Coordinates of C-alpha atoms in Angstrom, one line a residue:
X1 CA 103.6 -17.4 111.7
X2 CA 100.8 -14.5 112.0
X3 CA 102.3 -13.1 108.5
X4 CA 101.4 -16.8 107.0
X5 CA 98.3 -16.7 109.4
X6 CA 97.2 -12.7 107.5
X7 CA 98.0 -14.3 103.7
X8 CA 94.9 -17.0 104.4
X9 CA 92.6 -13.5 105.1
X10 CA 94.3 -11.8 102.2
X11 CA 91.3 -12.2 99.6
X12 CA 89.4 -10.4 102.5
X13 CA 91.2 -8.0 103.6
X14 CA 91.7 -6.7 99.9
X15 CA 87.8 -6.7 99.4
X16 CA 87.3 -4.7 102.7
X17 CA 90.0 -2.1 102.8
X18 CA 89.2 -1.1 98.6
X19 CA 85.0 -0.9 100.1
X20 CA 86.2 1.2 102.8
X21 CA 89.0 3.4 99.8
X22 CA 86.0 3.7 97.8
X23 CA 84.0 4.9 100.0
X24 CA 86.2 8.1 101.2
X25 CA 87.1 8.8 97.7
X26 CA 83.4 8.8 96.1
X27 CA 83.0 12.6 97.3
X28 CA 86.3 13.2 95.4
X29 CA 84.9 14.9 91.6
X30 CA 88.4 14.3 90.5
X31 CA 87.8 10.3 90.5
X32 CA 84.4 9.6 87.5
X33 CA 82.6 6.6 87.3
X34 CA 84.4 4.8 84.5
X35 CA 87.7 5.5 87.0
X36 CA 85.6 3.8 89.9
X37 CA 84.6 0.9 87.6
X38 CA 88.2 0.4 86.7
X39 CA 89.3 0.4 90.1
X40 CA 86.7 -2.2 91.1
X41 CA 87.7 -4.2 88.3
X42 CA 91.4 -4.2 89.8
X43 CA 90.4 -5.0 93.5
X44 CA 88.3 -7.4 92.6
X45 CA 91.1 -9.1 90.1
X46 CA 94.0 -8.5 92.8
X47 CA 91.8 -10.3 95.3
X48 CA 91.1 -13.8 93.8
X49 CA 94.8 -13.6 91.9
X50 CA 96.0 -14.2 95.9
X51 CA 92.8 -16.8 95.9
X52 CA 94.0 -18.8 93.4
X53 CA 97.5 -19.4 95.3
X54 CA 95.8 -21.8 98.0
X55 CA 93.1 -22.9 95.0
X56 CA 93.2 -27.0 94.6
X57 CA 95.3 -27.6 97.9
X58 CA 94.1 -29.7 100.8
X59 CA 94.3 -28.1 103.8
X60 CA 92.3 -26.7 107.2
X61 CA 93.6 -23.4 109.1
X62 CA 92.0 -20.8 111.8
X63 CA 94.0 -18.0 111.3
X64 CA 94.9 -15.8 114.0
X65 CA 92.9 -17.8 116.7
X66 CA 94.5 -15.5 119.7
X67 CA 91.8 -12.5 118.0
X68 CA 89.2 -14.3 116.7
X69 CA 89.4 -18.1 118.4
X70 CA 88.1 -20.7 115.7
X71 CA 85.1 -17.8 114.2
X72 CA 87.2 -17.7 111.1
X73 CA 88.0 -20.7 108.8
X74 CA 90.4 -21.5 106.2
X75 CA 89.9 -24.7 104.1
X76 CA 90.5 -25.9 100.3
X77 CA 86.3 -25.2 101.1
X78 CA 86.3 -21.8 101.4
X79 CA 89.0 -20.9 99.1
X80 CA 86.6 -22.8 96.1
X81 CA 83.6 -21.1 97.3
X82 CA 85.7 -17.7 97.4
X83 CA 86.9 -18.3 94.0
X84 CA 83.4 -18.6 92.5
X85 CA 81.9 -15.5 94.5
X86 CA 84.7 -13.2 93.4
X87 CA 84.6 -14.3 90.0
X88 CA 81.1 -13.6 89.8
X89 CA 81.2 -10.1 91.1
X90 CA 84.4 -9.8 88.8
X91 CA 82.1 -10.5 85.8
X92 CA 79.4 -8.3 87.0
X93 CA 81.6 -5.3 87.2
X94 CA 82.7 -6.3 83.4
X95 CA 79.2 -6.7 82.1
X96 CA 77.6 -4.0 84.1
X97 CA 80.5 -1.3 82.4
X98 CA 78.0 -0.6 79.5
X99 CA 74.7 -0.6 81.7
X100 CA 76.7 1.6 83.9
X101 CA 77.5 4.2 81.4
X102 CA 74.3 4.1 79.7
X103 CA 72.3 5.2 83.2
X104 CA 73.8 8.3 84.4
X105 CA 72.1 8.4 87.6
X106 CA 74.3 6.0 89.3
X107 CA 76.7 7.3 92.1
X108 CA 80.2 6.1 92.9
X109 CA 78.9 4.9 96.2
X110 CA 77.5 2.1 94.0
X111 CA 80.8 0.3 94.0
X112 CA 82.0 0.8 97.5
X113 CA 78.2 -0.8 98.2
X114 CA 79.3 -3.6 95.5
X115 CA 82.3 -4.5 97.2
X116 CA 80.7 -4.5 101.2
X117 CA 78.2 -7.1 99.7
X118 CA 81.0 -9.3 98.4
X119 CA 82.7 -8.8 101.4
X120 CA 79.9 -10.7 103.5
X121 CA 79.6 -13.3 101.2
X122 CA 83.0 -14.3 101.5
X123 CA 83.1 -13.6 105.4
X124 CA 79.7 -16.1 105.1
X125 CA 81.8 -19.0 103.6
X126 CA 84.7 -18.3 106.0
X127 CA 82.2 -18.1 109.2
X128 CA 83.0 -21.2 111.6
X129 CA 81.0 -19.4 114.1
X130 CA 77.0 -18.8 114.3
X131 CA 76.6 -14.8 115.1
X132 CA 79.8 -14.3 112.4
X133 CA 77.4 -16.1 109.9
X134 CA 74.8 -13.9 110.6
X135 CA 77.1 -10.6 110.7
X136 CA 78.4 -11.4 107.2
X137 CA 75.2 -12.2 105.9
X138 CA 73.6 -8.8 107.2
X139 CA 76.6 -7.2 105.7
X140 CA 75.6 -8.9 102.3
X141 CA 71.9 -8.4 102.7
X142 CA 72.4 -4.6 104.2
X143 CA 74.8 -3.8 100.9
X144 CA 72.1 -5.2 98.3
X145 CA 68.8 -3.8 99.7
X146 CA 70.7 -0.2 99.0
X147 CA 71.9 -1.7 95.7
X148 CA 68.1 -2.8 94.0
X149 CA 66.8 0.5 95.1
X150 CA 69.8 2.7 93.9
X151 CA 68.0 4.4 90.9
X152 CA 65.7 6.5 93.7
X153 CA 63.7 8.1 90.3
X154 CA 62.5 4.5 89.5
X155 CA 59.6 3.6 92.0
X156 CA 59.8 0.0 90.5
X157 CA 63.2 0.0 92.1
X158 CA 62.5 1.0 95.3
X159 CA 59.4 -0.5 95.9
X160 CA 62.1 -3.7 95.1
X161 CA 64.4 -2.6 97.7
X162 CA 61.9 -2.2 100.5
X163 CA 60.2 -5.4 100.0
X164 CA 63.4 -7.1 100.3
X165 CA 64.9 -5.4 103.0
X166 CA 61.7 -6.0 105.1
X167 CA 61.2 -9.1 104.0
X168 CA 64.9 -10.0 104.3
X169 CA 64.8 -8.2 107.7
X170 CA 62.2 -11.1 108.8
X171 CA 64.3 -14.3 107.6
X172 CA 67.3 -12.6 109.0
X173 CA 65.7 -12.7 112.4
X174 CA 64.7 -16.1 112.0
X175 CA 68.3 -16.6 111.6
X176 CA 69.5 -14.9 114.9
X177 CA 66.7 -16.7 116.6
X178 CA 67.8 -20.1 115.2
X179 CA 71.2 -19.7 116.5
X180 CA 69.9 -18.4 120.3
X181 CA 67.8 -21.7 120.6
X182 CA 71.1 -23.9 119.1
X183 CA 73.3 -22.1 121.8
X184 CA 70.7 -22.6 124.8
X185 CA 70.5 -26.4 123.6
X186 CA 74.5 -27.0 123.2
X187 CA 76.1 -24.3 125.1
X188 CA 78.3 -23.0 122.2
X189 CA 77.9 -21.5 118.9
X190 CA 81.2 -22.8 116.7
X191 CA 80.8 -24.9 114.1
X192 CA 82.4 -28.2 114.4
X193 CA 82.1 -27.8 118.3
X194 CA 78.0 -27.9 117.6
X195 CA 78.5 -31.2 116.1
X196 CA 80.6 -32.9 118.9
X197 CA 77.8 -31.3 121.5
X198 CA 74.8 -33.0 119.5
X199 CA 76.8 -36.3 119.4
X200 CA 77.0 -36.4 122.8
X201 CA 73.0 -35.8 123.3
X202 CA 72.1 -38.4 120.8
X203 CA 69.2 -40.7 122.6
X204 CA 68.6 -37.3 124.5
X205 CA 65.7 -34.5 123.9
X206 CA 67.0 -32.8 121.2
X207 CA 63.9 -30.6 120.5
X208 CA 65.4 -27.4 120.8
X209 CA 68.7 -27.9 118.2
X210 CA 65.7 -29.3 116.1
X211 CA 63.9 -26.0 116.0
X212 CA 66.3 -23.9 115.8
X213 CA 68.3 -25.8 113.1
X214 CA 64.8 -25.2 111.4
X215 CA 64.6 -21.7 112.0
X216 CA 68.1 -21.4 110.1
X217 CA 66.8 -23.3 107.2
X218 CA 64.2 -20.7 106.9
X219 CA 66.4 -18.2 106.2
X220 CA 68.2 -20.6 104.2
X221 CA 65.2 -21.7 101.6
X222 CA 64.0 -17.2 101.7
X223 CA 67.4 -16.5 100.5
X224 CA 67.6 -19.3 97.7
X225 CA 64.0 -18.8 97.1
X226 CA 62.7 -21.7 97.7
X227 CA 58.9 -22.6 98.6
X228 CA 57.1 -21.0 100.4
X229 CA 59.1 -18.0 100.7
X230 CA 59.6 -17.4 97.0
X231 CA 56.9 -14.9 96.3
X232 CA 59.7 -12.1 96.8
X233 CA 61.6 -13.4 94.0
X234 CA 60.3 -12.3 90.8
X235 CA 59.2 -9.1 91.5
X236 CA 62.8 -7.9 93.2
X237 CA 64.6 -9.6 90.9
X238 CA 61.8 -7.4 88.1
X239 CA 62.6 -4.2 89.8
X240 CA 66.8 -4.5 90.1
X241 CA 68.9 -3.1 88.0
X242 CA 69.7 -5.4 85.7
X243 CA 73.8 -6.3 86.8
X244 CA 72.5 -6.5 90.2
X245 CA 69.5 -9.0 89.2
X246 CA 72.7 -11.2 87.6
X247 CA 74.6 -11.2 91.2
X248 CA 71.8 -11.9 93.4
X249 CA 70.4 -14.5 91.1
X250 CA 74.2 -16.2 90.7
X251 CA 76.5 -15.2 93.5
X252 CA 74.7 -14.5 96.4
X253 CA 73.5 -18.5 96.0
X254 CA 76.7 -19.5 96.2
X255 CA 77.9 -17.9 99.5
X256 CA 74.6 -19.0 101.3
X257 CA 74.9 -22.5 99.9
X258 CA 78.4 -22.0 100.9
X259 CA 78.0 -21.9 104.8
X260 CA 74.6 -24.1 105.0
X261 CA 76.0 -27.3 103.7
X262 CA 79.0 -26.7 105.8
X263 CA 76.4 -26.1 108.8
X264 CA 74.4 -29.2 107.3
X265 CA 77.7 -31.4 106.8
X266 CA 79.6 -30.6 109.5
X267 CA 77.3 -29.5 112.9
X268 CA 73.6 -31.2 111.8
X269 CA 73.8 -34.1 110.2
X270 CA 72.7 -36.2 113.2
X271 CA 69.6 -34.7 113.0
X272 CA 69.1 -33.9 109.1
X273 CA 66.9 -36.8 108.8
X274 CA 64.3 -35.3 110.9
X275 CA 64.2 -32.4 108.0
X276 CA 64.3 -35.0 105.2
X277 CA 60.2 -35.3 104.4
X278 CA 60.4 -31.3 104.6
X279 CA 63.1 -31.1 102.2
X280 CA 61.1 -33.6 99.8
X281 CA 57.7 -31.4 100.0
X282 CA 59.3 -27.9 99.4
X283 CA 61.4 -29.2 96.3
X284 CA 58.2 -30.7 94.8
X285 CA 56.2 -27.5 95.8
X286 CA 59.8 -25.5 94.5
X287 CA 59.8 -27.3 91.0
X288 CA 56.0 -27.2 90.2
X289 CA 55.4 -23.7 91.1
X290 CA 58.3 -22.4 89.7
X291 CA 57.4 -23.9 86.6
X292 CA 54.1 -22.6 86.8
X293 CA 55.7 -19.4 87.2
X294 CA 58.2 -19.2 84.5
X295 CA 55.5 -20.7 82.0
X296 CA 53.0 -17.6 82.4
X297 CA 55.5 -15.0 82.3
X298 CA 55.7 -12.2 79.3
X299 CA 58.8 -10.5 80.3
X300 CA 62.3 -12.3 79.6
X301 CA 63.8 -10.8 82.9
X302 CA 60.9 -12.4 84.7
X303 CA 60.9 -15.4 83.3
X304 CA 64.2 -16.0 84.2
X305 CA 63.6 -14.5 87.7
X306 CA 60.9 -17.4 88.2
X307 CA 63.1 -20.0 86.4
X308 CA 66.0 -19.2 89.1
X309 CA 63.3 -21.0 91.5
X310 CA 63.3 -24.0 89.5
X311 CA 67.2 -24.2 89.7
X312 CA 66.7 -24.1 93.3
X313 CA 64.3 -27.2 93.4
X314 CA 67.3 -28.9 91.1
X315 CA 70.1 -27.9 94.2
X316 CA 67.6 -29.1 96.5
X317 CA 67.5 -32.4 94.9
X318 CA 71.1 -32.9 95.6
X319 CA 71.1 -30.9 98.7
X320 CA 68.4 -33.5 100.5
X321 CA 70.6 -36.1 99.1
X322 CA 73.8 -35.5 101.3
X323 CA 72.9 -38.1 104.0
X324 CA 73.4 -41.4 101.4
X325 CA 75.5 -39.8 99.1
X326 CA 77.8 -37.0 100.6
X327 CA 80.5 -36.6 98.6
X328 CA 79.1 -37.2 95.1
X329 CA 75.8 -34.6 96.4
X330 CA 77.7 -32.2 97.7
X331 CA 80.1 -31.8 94.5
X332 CA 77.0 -32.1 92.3
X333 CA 75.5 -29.1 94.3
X334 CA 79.1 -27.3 93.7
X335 CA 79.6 -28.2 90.0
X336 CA 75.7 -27.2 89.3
X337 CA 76.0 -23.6 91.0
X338 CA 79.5 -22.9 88.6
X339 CA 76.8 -24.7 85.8
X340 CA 73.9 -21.9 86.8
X341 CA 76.3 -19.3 87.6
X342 CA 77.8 -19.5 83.9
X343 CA 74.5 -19.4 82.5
X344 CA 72.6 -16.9 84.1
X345 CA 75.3 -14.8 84.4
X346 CA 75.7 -14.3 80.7
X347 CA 72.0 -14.5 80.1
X348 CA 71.2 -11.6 82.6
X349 CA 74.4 -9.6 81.2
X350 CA 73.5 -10.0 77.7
X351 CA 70.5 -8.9 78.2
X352 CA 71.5 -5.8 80.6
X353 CA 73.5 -4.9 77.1
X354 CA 70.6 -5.1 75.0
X355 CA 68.4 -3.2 77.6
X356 CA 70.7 -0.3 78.9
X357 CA 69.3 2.1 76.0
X358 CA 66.3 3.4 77.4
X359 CA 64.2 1.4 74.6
X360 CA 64.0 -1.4 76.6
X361 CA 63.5 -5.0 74.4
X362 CA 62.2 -7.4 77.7
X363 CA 59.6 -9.0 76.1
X364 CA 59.3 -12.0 74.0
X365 CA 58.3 -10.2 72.0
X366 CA 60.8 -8.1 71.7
X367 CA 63.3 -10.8 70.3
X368 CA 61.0 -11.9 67.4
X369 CA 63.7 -12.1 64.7
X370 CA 65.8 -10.8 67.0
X371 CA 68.5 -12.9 65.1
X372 CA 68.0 -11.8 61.5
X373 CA 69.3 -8.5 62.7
X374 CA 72.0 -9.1 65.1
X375 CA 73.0 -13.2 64.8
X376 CA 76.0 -13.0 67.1
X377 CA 74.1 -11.4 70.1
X378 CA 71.0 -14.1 69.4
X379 CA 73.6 -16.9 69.4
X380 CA 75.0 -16.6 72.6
X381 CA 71.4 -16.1 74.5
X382 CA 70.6 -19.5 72.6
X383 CA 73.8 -21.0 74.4
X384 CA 72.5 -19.8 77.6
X385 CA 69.1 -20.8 77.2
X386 CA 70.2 -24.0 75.8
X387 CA 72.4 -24.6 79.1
X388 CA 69.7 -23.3 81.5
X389 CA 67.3 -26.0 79.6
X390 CA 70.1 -29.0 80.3
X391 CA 70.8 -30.0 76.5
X392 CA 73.1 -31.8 75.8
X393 CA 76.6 -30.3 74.8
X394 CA 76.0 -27.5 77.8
X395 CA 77.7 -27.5 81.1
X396 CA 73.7 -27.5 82.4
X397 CA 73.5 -30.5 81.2
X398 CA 76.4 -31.8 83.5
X399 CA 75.3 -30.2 85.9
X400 CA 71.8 -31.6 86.0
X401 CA 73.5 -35.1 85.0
X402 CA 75.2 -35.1 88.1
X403 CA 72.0 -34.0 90.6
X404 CA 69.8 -36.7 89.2
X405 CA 72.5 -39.4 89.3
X406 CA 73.6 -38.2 92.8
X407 CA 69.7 -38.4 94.0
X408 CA 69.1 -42.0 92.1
X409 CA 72.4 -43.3 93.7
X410 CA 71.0 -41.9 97.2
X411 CA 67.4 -43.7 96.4
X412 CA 65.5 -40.4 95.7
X413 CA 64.5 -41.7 92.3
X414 CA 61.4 -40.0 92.5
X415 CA 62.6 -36.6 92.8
X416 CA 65.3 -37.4 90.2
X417 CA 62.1 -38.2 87.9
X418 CA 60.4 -35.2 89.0
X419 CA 63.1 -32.9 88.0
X420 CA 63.8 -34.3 84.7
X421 CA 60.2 -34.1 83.8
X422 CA 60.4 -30.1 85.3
X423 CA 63.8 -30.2 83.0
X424 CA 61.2 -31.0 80.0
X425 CA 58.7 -29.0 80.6
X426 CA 61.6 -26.1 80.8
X427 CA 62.2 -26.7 77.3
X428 CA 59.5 -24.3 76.4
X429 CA 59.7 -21.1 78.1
X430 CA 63.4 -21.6 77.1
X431 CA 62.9 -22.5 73.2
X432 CA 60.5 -20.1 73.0
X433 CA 62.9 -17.9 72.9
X434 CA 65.0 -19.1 70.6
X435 CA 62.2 -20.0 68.8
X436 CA 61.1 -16.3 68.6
X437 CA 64.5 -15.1 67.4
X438 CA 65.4 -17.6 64.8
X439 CA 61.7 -18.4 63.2
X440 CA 60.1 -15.3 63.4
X441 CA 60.8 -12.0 61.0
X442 CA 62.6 -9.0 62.8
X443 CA 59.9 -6.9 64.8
X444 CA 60.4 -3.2 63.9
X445 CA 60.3 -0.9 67.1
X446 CA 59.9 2.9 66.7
X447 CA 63.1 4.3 67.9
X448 CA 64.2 1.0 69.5
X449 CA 68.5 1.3 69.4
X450 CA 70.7 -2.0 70.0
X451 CA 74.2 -1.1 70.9
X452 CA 76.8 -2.4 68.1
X453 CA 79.3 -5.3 69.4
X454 CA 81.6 -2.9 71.2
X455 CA 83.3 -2.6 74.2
X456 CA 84.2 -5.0 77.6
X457 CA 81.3 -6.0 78.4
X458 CA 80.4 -8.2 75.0
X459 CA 83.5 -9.6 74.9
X460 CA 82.8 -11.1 78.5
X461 CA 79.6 -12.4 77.2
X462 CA 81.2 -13.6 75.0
X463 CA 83.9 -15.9 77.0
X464 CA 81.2 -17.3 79.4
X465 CA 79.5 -18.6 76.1
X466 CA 82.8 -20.1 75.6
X467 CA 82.8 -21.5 78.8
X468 CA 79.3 -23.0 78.6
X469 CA 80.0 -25.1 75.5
X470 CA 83.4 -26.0 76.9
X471 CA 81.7 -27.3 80.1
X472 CA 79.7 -29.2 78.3
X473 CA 82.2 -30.7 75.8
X474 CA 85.7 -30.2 76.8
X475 CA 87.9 -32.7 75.6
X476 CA 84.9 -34.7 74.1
X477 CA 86.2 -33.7 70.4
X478 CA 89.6 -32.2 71.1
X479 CA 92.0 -34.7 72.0
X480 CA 94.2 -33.4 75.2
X481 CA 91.7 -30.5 75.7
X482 CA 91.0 -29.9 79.3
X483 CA 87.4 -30.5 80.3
X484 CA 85.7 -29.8 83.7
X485 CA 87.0 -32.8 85.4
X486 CA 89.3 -30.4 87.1
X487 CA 86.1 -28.8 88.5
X488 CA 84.9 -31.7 89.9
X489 CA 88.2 -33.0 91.5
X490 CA 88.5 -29.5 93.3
X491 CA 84.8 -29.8 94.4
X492 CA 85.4 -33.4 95.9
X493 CA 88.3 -32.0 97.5
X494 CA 87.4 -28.7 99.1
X495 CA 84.4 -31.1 100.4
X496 CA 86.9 -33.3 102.2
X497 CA 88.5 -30.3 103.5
X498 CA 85.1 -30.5 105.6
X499 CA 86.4 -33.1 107.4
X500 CA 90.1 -32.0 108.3
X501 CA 90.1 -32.0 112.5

């Protein structure tokens, strides 16, 4: 039974005991980076191969509850959630190869770090317990603070890394203070237990689950980047290496959306109503400064730094929809982040590409008639800008079709509206782009050098460009083609693995 019990915990134990191998062998001189790469790659690989097993079943465990009681969950939940955050640090070890190789300052510790942060984002979606949540997520937060501020000969980089570590540092204790104020209120800290408390103090003084519920969705809307706390965004996100900017801005969201709509779903949802105005004021404030943002900026990493903020008013839509529309909100808020994933995945790792030669093209700038001179590259950041926009034929516009149904359906047609007209206005600093590219003749840069189609890392780029379009289309034109429906189904169904006793 405790063998059957370890195989739920696989996926996790692989991740931790390769952090901890690479780790002790990154003094070895024997082992060079491409090697440590490689063996990342095949961690990583091994890891969500024995995810995939339990991947579309129905079911609820809490492995070895004799060691760790009910802190650790398995469900069809966690297993989805798992899938998507190893994939995406399985892509950013296969699009960071070239950036990697190109910037000889980075250390083999790199990796070991790499794996300890995907480590606490799955240990985050597994957490049934308060004080676990907030372990794995220091373990997450701990491993990318070093990460941004790895290149120690950029000061951009570091200045990066110590805003958000202290600024991380301060949601994080909001978090820990959160949970104090939940435990003095209910006497426990396990999830699912919290909600079976609150039910039975309904009608009673609630005041102090209502704070510190609130002090947990602080750290909740930093780490998302939400407003107000969203003025860290652009400039880390500016000053990160390039891969890393692609797995904050993709995977990281996922494993803290993971656990709070679990939290949300599961423990508060007697009491979401009293956040409900809230949520309504910081997506409006969310949407309309982000847009502001992303419409003033020069540099194409920043730009999509400050657009990432306006993908989080778009979750937020569906996220304040839960209470009148749980199931079809909550897979709308898991289809959209495999939707954003997909696409700002392959636009940060196409760009990383372009960018790892020390003549940096950021700008826009940069690209004008960027596609006279190398068409295949400029076609697949149009399929990425195209899908972060929402057109039509893009899995962002599935995923967007599903928020703004999801939020009519639950009678928020007002922030439905609002988004849609922030989806517009995104057409812009997105066409502009392409725009730039296609319509413009080819800037000529002194001793600017764009790497030739070669290697892993474009042929990566490459496939998620396939999967965009095939998100968006699927079967639409090929008869018996598989389309995305299987992505929904296993969305609705690791949410109703939410409600297994």
């Amino acid at each position: 039974m405790h063998w059957i019990e370890l195989s739920y915990l696989l996926p996790l134990i692989i991740i931790a005991s390769g952090a901890v191998v690479l780790m002790l062998l990154s003094p070895l001189e024997r082992f060079s980076m491409e090697r440590f790469s490689l063996f990342t790659f095949l961690i990583l690989l091994v890891a969500l191969s024995t995810d995939l097993y339990y991947f579309g079943d129905l079911f609820t465990a809490f492995p070895l509850q004799d060691i760790f009681s009910k802190m650790l969950i398995v469900d069809s939940y966690s297993v989805y959630f798992d899938a998507l955050i190893l994939s995406g640090a399985l892509v950013t070890s296969l699009i960071g190869t070239h950036y990697f190789q190109a910037k000889r300052h980075f250390k083999k510790e790199f990796f070991s770090l790499f794996l300890f942060s995907v480590f606490g984002m799955m240990l985050l979606v597994h957490a049934n317990e308060l004080i676990t949540a907030f372990i794995a997520l220091e373990i997450a937060s701990l491993s990318l603070y070093v990460m941004i501020g790895f290149q120690k000969i950029h000061d951009k980089r570091v200045e990066a890394s110590y805003q958000y570590l202290v600024l991380g540092s301060i949601s994080g204790a909001f978090f820990l203070l959160g949970s104090v104020l939940i435990y003095a209120g209910l006497g426990t800290t396990i999830l699912g237990d919290l909600g079976k408390a609150l039910d039975g103090l309904m009608g009673k003084d609630v005041s102090l689950i209502v704070i510190g519920g609130t002090f947990i969705l602080v750290t909740f809307l930093f780490k998302i980047s939400a407003f107000p706390f969203q003025n860290w965004t652009i400039d880390v996100y500016d000053g990160s290496p390039l891969p890393v900017t692609a797995f904050m801005a993709a995977t990281f969201k996922v494993a803290i959306f993971g656990f709070v709509l679990r939290l949300m779903l599961i423990d508060l949802d007697p009491i979401r109503e009293m956040w409900d105005t809230l949520f309504v004021v910081v997506i409006l404030a969310t949407l309309l400064y982000g847009t502001f943002l992303a419409i003033i900026q020069e540099s194409l990493k920043r730009m999509l730094a400050a657009s990432s903020i306006v993908h989080t008013g778009y979750l937020l839509i569906a996220f304040v929809s839960i209470g009148y529309a749980g199931e079809s909100a909550s897979s709308s808020i898991i289809f959209y982040l495999v939707a954003y994933f997909l696409s700002a995945m392959g636009a940060f790792g196409l760009i990383s590409y372009i960018a790892a030669d020390e003549h940096v093209r950021v700008t826009y700038e940069d690209f004008r008639g960027f596609a006279h001179v190398h068409p295949y590259m400029a076609a697949m950041l149009s399929i990425f800008m195209l899908s972060l926009a929402g057109i039509p034929s893009t899995i962002g516009f599935v995923g967007k079709f599903y928020i703004f149904t999801g939020a009519i359906e639950a009678g928020y047609t007002f922030l439905a509206v609002c988004g849609i007209i922030a989806t517009f206005i995104s057409i812009y600093y997105y066409f502009k782009l392409i725009a730039l590219m296609y319509f413009y003749p080819a800037c000529e840069k002194d001793g600017a050098q764009i790497p030739t189609l070669s290697g892993i890392t474009p042929i990566t780029i490459g496939v998620i460009a396939i999967a965009v379009i095939w998100g968006g289309i699927g079967n639409t034109f090929i008869a018996y083609f598989p389309g995305v429906d299987f992505l929904i189904d296993t969305a609705r169904l690791s949410y109703m693995s939410l409600f297994i006793k």
